[in-house]
Amino acid sequence: MTLLLLGLALGALAAAAAALPVHLRVPVSCLLVAGACVLAFLGAVAELRSGHVSTAHTAALLPMNGIELRLDPLAALFIATTAFVGFAAAIYSIGYAHGPLRSRTAVVSFALFVTSLLCVPAASSVATLLFAWEMMAVTSLLLLLAEHRRRAQALDAARWYGAMTQAGAAAILLGLLLLAAHSGGQDFTAIRAHAPSISIPIRSIAFVLVLLGFASKAGAVPLHVWLPRAHPEAPSPVSALMSGAMVSLGIYGIIRVGGDLLDGGVLWWWLVVLALGVVSALYGALHATASSDLKRLLAYSTIDSMGLVLIGVGAAGALRTTGHPHAATLSMVAALFFVVAHASFKGCLFLAAGAAERATGTRDLDRLGGLARPMAATTVLFCVAALAVIALPPFSGFAGEWLLLQGLLHGFSDTSTATVIALLVGVVALALAAGLTAVAFVKALGIGFLGRPRTQGAAEAREVAPTMRLAMGILALPCLLLGLVPGLVIPMVARAANAGFALPSASPVVPGAGLDLSGFNGAIEPALLAIAIVAGLGAIWMTLRVVANRATRRAEAWGSGREVQTARMQYTATAFGEPLQRVFTDVLRPDNDLEVTHAAESRFYTQAVTYSNRVDDAVERSLYRPVISALAWWGTVARRAQNGSVHRYLAFSFVALVIVLVVLA
Amino acid sequence: MRPRSAIRSLFATPATEPAPKPDEADSDGRFRGSLQLRHVDAGSCNGCELEITSAFAPTYDAGRYGARLVASPRHADGLLVTGVVTRNMDGPLRKTLDAVPEPRVVVACGDCAVSGGAFADGYGVASRLSDVIAADVEIPGCPPHPAAITEALRGLTGR
């Protein structure tokens, strides 16, 4: 706990470093933030290893009840994960920040954003949680706006993000206040103690409100609309933090309130969570295959990954309420392991996407390509993280999805029909989402990084600053390490799962390097699997060397014999995603436009043919647009009352006064 | 042909002609049993194309001897070239040839491809096929008979 508090203090100091002159400001502040993250990480890991719970209280810092912090294994796991991503993002920022990102506002916001991310899981009262939560929202909003002068879309993204995050915070506030009102105290200990005596309907209303807020932060469909806008427009270290840390705090909130404070609750809560997860996983994965903007693709992939985590959390909750604590622990461990794995691989992917954007000036996959040679390190690290996200052994995503599947499949012993059906749907969604994710990332790597440069910008790409490469390397390391030796973190994850859900203390995974389930029939040794894969690939390579010992002849890429061939004629991301887009037309609802301009002389001569293909968010179009246009209509109507004349406003006040007097009298 | 009785057809040998001797171009039998060809029309009057179609259609069915037409030179063992080499097809022919992996075979189909034929001195003719590459197998005729095409291909596949 002391280390965490020191870390938070160092984070505040990093914000103060913005007062330094401009060339010192960024490195000093970023190094202080990195230091803060190291301290918080060490503190959290020490707590996770020992399993102690420590608290801190100060009345001086915040009005009303002051700040209350409590570090239990669940909070410690999320703090450690956040700190890890925060450390890498801070290192990355040293090389990345220039222009508007070196302004005082941006530097202060970045330091406070990381600090508040570290603070949220430790908060143990409604006021502290909401304070940290709001600080996180406001600072990330400011960071999103940092580059708004350069990109007009940033403003639009910020509007969506601001509206969604504030609505979410309001829902969380309402839900938690409802609980606080019924338990006579706003700190979590009081709520936890009184929760069993609160009636089920009240608890359910509170949970649904809190779920709305946290699920929108976690990017669950249909509350995800801010995510594919904000993630691409934010500066890359901030996107990495948003996706790797902030989004998973939504998951943390659901577990903390639903599992810990409200002690599991009722079955349907968790079936709702599971359903949200299924929809998000499929919707996110589908849109990822259809996106041709690299960071937008990653944002949708985040929705997909969080969907998988929600499936795990939902399954754990459902199994726990139906009396299968051991199976519930397995699902919970799987979900939390996936959160940890996701933080590293998605963080790394966002940083690599930022590097590619910085080097080429574009995020459009159809304008990238040919980065493997000039940006070898970035490409390799992107590839490692992409292999982790598409869950291939021996990378971390594989261990995560293997655990998730085991958790779902071993829940089938449950007798409740609803749960079994839900778990089955979860398994199917997991399988489909995994396949779609593979398509999306083959596209991102193959089109975006390999091949030949499609534009001048891509051809002139140079490798990015060493600090940026170092940061990507730091995040890529766990992708491989957690995949090879998942046993390294499983005991800590299991402790967090037990703390969050008040589950039995026995870990569902036997301690050891690999994954060996205790109490269930299932084991896998990723390290041995990796050795087998490497040996197999080596054998193939050796055989080819021996058998196919012929001279290589290099020939031009085959382009149907056409005389003039340019790099623009390569396979594009849009074309790669098109078949799937066609299969899932009903879900994606793409806008296809074919416009033929005829020559002036005759309609039989075509002058130009323009084809455009856009895949907008169907949920946004059918669910949010009507609300927005209704609000806009109300705005124009209400504007008629406002003509700027003082006389009219005085008349309004007078009428209001009369009405009040009449009503009161 | 008079229909054979069921008993006799049980013991009869296949109703095909015996396989021709392996062609000299393929004396080491590289393409024995299977030959994938990419057809290039280098400026033909389409007479040869009709006969090629016919050679691969059910009557002659060159496919049953292991020869096959494929859609890309990257999938092919060789080229089946028809026509004189016109100016517009000179470049694409060379590119297609370059795209066929080695070892490869070039079959010149029809008089135009073999020697220039009727169009040898045409204003749009860039060169002869022999200026681009020496054909391994030549099928003379204007147009060649489908049976001749089939036989030439059987010389390569050895079936």
CSV table of N, CA, C and O in Angstrom, one decimal, chain A residues 259-315:
chain,number,residue,atom,x,y,z
A,259,GLY,N,-20.1,-8.8,-8.1
A,259,GLY,CA,-19.6,-10.0,-7.4
A,259,GLY,C,-19.2,-9.8,-6.0
A,259,GLY,O,-19.5,-10.6,-5.1
A,260,ASP,N,-18.6,-8.6,-5.7
A,260,ASP,CA,-18.0,-8.4,-4.4
A,260,ASP,C,-19.1,-7.7,-3.5
A,260,ASP,O,-19.5,-8.2,-2.5
A,261,LEU,N,-19.5,-6.5,-3.9
A,261,LEU,CA,-20.3,-5.7,-3.0
A,261,LEU,C,-21.7,-6.3,-2.9
A,261,LEU,O,-22.3,-6.4,-1.8
A,262,LEU,N,-22.3,-6.7,-4.0
A,262,LEU,CA,-23.6,-7.3,-3.9
A,262,LEU,C,-23.6,-8.8,-3.8
A,262,LEU,O,-24.7,-9.4,-3.8
A,263,ASP,N,-22.5,-9.4,-3.6
A,263,ASP,CA,-22.3,-10.8,-3.3
A,263,ASP,C,-23.1,-11.7,-4.3
A,263,ASP,O,-23.8,-12.6,-3.9
A,264,GLY,N,-22.8,-11.5,-5.6
A,264,GLY,CA,-23.3,-12.5,-6.5
A,264,GLY,C,-24.6,-12.2,-7.1
A,264,GLY,O,-24.8,-12.3,-8.3
A,265,GLY,N,-25.6,-11.8,-6.3
A,265,GLY,CA,-26.9,-11.4,-6.8
A,265,GLY,C,-27.7,-12.6,-7.3
A,265,GLY,O,-27.6,-13.7,-6.9
A,266,VAL,N,-28.4,-12.3,-8.4
A,266,VAL,CA,-29.3,-13.3,-9.0
A,266,VAL,C,-28.8,-13.7,-10.4
A,266,VAL,O,-28.0,-13.0,-11.0
A,267,LEU,N,-29.4,-14.9,-10.8
A,267,LEU,CA,-28.9,-15.5,-12.0
A,267,LEU,C,-29.0,-14.6,-13.2
A,267,LEU,O,-28.1,-14.4,-14.0
A,268,TRP,N,-30.2,-13.9,-13.4
A,268,TRP,CA,-30.4,-13.2,-14.6
A,268,TRP,C,-29.4,-12.0,-14.8
A,268,TRP,O,-29.1,-11.6,-16.0
A,269,TRP,N,-28.9,-11.4,-13.8
A,269,TRP,CA,-27.8,-10.4,-13.9
A,269,TRP,C,-26.7,-10.9,-14.8
A,269,TRP,O,-26.2,-10.3,-15.7
A,270,TRP,N,-26.3,-12.1,-14.5
A,270,TRP,CA,-25.1,-12.7,-15.1
A,270,TRP,C,-25.4,-13.2,-16.5
A,270,TRP,O,-24.5,-13.1,-17.4
A,271,LEU,N,-26.6,-13.6,-16.7
A,271,LEU,CA,-27.0,-14.0,-18.0
A,271,LEU,C,-27.0,-12.7,-18.9
A,271,LEU,O,-26.7,-12.8,-20.1
A,272,VAL,N,-27.4,-11.6,-18.4
A,272,VAL,CA,-27.4,-10.3,-19.1
A,272,VAL,C,-26.0,-10.0,-19.5
A,272,VAL,O,-25.6,-9.7,-20.6
A,273,VAL,N,-25.1,-10.1,-18.5
A,273,VAL,CA,-23.7,-9.8,-18.7
A,273,VAL,C,-23.1,-10.7,-19.8
A,273,VAL,O,-22.4,-10.3,-20.8
A,274,LEU,N,-23.5,-12.0,-19.7
A,274,LEU,CA,-23.0,-13.0,-20.7
A,274,LEU,C,-23.5,-12.6,-22.1
A,274,LEU,O,-22.8,-12.7,-23.1
A,275,ALA,N,-24.8,-12.2,-22.2
A,275,ALA,CA,-25.4,-11.9,-23.5
A,275,ALA,C,-24.7,-10.7,-24.0
A,275,ALA,O,-24.4,-10.6,-25.2
A,276,LEU,N,-24.4,-9.7,-23.2
A,276,LEU,CA,-23.7,-8.5,-23.6
A,276,LEU,C,-22.3,-8.9,-24.2
A,276,LEU,O,-21.9,-8.4,-25.3
A,277,GLY,N,-21.7,-9.9,-23.5
A,277,GLY,CA,-20.4,-10.4,-24.0
A,277,GLY,C,-20.5,-11.0,-25.3
A,277,GLY,O,-19.7,-10.7,-26.2
A,278,VAL,N,-21.5,-11.9,-25.5
A,278,VAL,CA,-21.7,-12.6,-26.8
A,278,VAL,C,-21.9,-11.6,-27.9
A,278,VAL,O,-21.2,-11.6,-29.0
A,279,VAL,N,-22.8,-10.6,-27.7
A,279,VAL,CA,-23.1,-9.6,-28.8
A,279,VAL,C,-21.8,-8.8,-29.1
A,279,VAL,O,-21.5,-8.6,-30.2
A,280,SER,N,-21.1,-8.4,-28.0
A,280,SER,CA,-19.9,-7.5,-28.2
A,280,SER,C,-18.9,-8.3,-29.0
A,280,SER,O,-18.2,-7.8,-29.9
A,281,ALA,N,-18.6,-9.6,-28.6
A,281,ALA,CA,-17.6,-10.3,-29.2
A,281,ALA,C,-17.8,-10.5,-30.7
A,281,ALA,O,-16.9,-10.2,-31.5
A,282,LEU,N,-19.0,-10.8,-31.0
A,282,LEU,CA,-19.3,-11.1,-32.5
A,282,LEU,C,-19.3,-9.8,-33.2
A,282,LEU,O,-18.7,-9.6,-34.3
A,283,TYR,N,-20.0,-8.7,-32.7
A,283,TYR,CA,-20.1,-7.5,-33.4
A,283,TYR,C,-18.7,-6.8,-33.6
A,283,TYR,O,-18.4,-6.3,-34.6
A,284,GLY,N,-17.9,-6.9,-32.5
A,284,GLY,CA,-16.6,-6.3,-32.6
A,284,GLY,C,-15.7,-7.0,-33.6
A,284,GLY,O,-15.1,-6.4,-34.4
A,285,ALA,N,-15.8,-8.3,-33.5
A,285,ALA,CA,-14.9,-9.1,-34.4
A,285,ALA,C,-15.3,-8.9,-35.9
A,285,ALA,O,-14.5,-8.7,-36.8
A,286,LEU,N,-16.6,-8.8,-36.1
A,286,LEU,CA,-17.1,-8.6,-37.5
A,286,LEU,C,-16.7,-7.2,-38.0
A,286,LEU,O,-16.2,-7.1,-39.2
A,287,HIS,N,-16.9,-6.2,-37.2
A,287,HIS,CA,-16.5,-4.9,-37.6
A,287,HIS,C,-15.0,-4.7,-37.8
A,287,HIS,O,-14.5,-4.0,-38.7
A,288,ALA,N,-14.2,-5.5,-37.0
A,288,ALA,CA,-12.8,-5.5,-37.2
A,288,ALA,C,-12.4,-6.0,-38.5
A,288,ALA,O,-11.5,-5.5,-39.2
A,289,THR,N,-13.1,-7.0,-39.0
A,289,THR,CA,-12.8,-7.6,-40.3
A,289,THR,C,-13.1,-6.6,-41.4
A,289,THR,O,-12.6,-6.6,-42.5
A,290,ALA,N,-14.1,-5.7,-41.2
A,290,ALA,CA,-14.6,-4.8,-42.2
A,290,ALA,C,-13.8,-3.4,-42.2
A,290,ALA,O,-13.9,-2.7,-43.1
A,291,SER,N,-13.1,-3.1,-41.1
A,291,SER,CA,-12.4,-1.8,-41.0
A,291,SER,C,-11.2,-1.8,-41.8
A,291,SER,O,-10.4,-2.8,-41.8
A,292,SER,N,-10.9,-0.6,-42.5
A,292,SER,CA,-9.6,-0.5,-43.1
A,292,SER,C,-8.8,0.6,-42.5
A,292,SER,O,-7.7,0.8,-43.0
A,293,ASP,N,-9.2,1.2,-41.4
A,293,ASP,CA,-8.4,2.1,-40.6
A,293,ASP,C,-7.8,1.3,-39.5
A,293,ASP,O,-8.5,0.6,-38.8
A,294,LEU,N,-6.4,1.3,-39.5
A,294,LEU,CA,-5.7,0.4,-38.6
A,294,LEU,C,-6.2,0.5,-37.1
A,294,LEU,O,-6.5,-0.5,-36.4
A,295,LYS,N,-6.3,1.8,-36.6
A,295,LYS,CA,-6.6,2.0,-35.2
A,295,LYS,C,-8.1,1.7,-35.0
A,295,LYS,O,-8.5,1.3,-33.9
A,296,ARG,N,-8.9,1.9,-36.0
A,296,ARG,CA,-10.4,1.6,-35.8
A,296,ARG,C,-10.5,0.1,-35.7
A,296,ARG,O,-11.3,-0.4,-34.9
A,297,LEU,N,-9.8,-0.6,-36.5
A,297,LEU,CA,-9.8,-2.1,-36.5
A,297,LEU,C,-9.4,-2.5,-35.1
A,297,LEU,O,-10.0,-3.4,-34.5
A,298,LEU,N,-8.3,-1.9,-34.5
A,298,LEU,CA,-7.9,-2.3,-33.2
A,298,LEU,C,-9.0,-1.9,-32.1
A,298,LEU,O,-9.2,-2.7,-31.2
A,299,ALA,N,-9.7,-0.8,-32.4
A,299,ALA,CA,-10.7,-0.4,-31.4
A,299,ALA,C,-11.9,-1.5,-31.4
A,299,ALA,O,-12.3,-1.9,-30.4
A,300,TYR,N,-12.2,-1.9,-32.6
A,300,TYR,CA,-13.3,-2.9,-32.7
A,300,TYR,C,-12.8,-4.2,-32.1
A,300,TYR,O,-13.6,-5.0,-31.5
A,301,SER,N,-11.5,-4.5,-32.3
A,301,SER,CA,-11.0,-5.7,-31.7
A,301,SER,C,-11.0,-5.7,-30.2
A,301,SER,O,-11.2,-6.7,-29.5
A,302,THR,N,-10.9,-4.4,-29.7
A,302,THR,CA,-11.0,-4.3,-28.2
A,302,THR,C,-12.4,-4.6,-27.7
A,302,THR,O,-12.6,-5.3,-26.7
A,303,ILE,N,-13.4,-4.2,-28.5
A,303,ILE,CA,-14.8,-4.5,-28.2
A,303,ILE,C,-14.9,-6.0,-28.2
A,303,ILE,O,-15.6,-6.6,-27.3
A,304,ASP,N,-14.3,-6.7,-29.2
A,304,ASP,CA,-14.4,-8.1,-29.3
A,304,ASP,C,-13.7,-8.8,-28.0
A,304,ASP,O,-14.4,-9.6,-27.4
A,305,SER,N,-12.5,-8.3,-27.7
A,305,SER,CA,-11.8,-8.9,-26.5
A,305,SER,C,-12.6,-8.7,-25.3
A,305,SER,O,-12.7,-9.6,-24.4
A,306,MET,N,-13.1,-7.5,-25.1
A,306,MET,CA,-13.9,-7.2,-23.8
A,306,MET,C,-15.2,-8.1,-23.8
A,306,MET,O,-15.6,-8.5,-22.8
A,307,GLY,N,-15.7,-8.4,-25.0
A,307,GLY,CA,-16.9,-9.3,-25.1
A,307,GLY,C,-16.5,-10.7,-24.6
A,307,GLY,O,-17.2,-11.2,-23.8
A,308,LEU,N,-15.3,-11.1,-24.9
A,308,LEU,CA,-14.9,-12.5,-24.4
A,308,LEU,C,-14.7,-12.4,-22.9
A,308,LEU,O,-15.1,-13.4,-22.2
A,309,VAL,N,-14.2,-11.3,-22.4
A,309,VAL,CA,-14.0,-11.2,-20.9
A,309,VAL,C,-15.4,-11.2,-20.3
A,309,VAL,O,-15.6,-11.9,-19.3
A,310,LEU,N,-16.3,-10.5,-20.9
A,310,LEU,CA,-17.7,-10.4,-20.3
A,310,LEU,C,-18.3,-11.8,-20.3
A,310,LEU,O,-19.1,-12.1,-19.4
A,311,ILE,N,-18.1,-12.6,-21.4
A,311,ILE,CA,-18.6,-13.9,-21.4
A,311,ILE,C,-18.1,-14.7,-20.2
A,311,ILE,O,-18.8,-15.4,-19.5
A,312,GLY,N,-16.8,-14.6,-20.0
A,312,GLY,CA,-16.2,-15.3,-18.8
A,312,GLY,C,-16.8,-14.8,-17.5
A,312,GLY,O,-17.1,-15.6,-16.7
A,313,VAL,N,-16.9,-13.5,-17.4
A,313,VAL,CA,-17.4,-12.9,-16.1
A,313,VAL,C,-18.9,-13.4,-15.9
A,313,VAL,O,-19.3,-13.8,-14.8
A,314,GLY,N,-19.7,-13.3,-17.0
A,314,GLY,CA,-21.1,-13.7,-16.9
A,314,GLY,C,-21.2,-15.2,-16.6
A,314,GLY,O,-22.0,-15.6,-15.7
A,315,ALA,N,-20.4,-16.0,-17.2
A,315,ALA,CA,-20.4,-17.5,-16.9
A,315,ALA,C,-20.1,-17.7,-15.5
A,315,ALA,O,-20.7,-18.5,-14.8
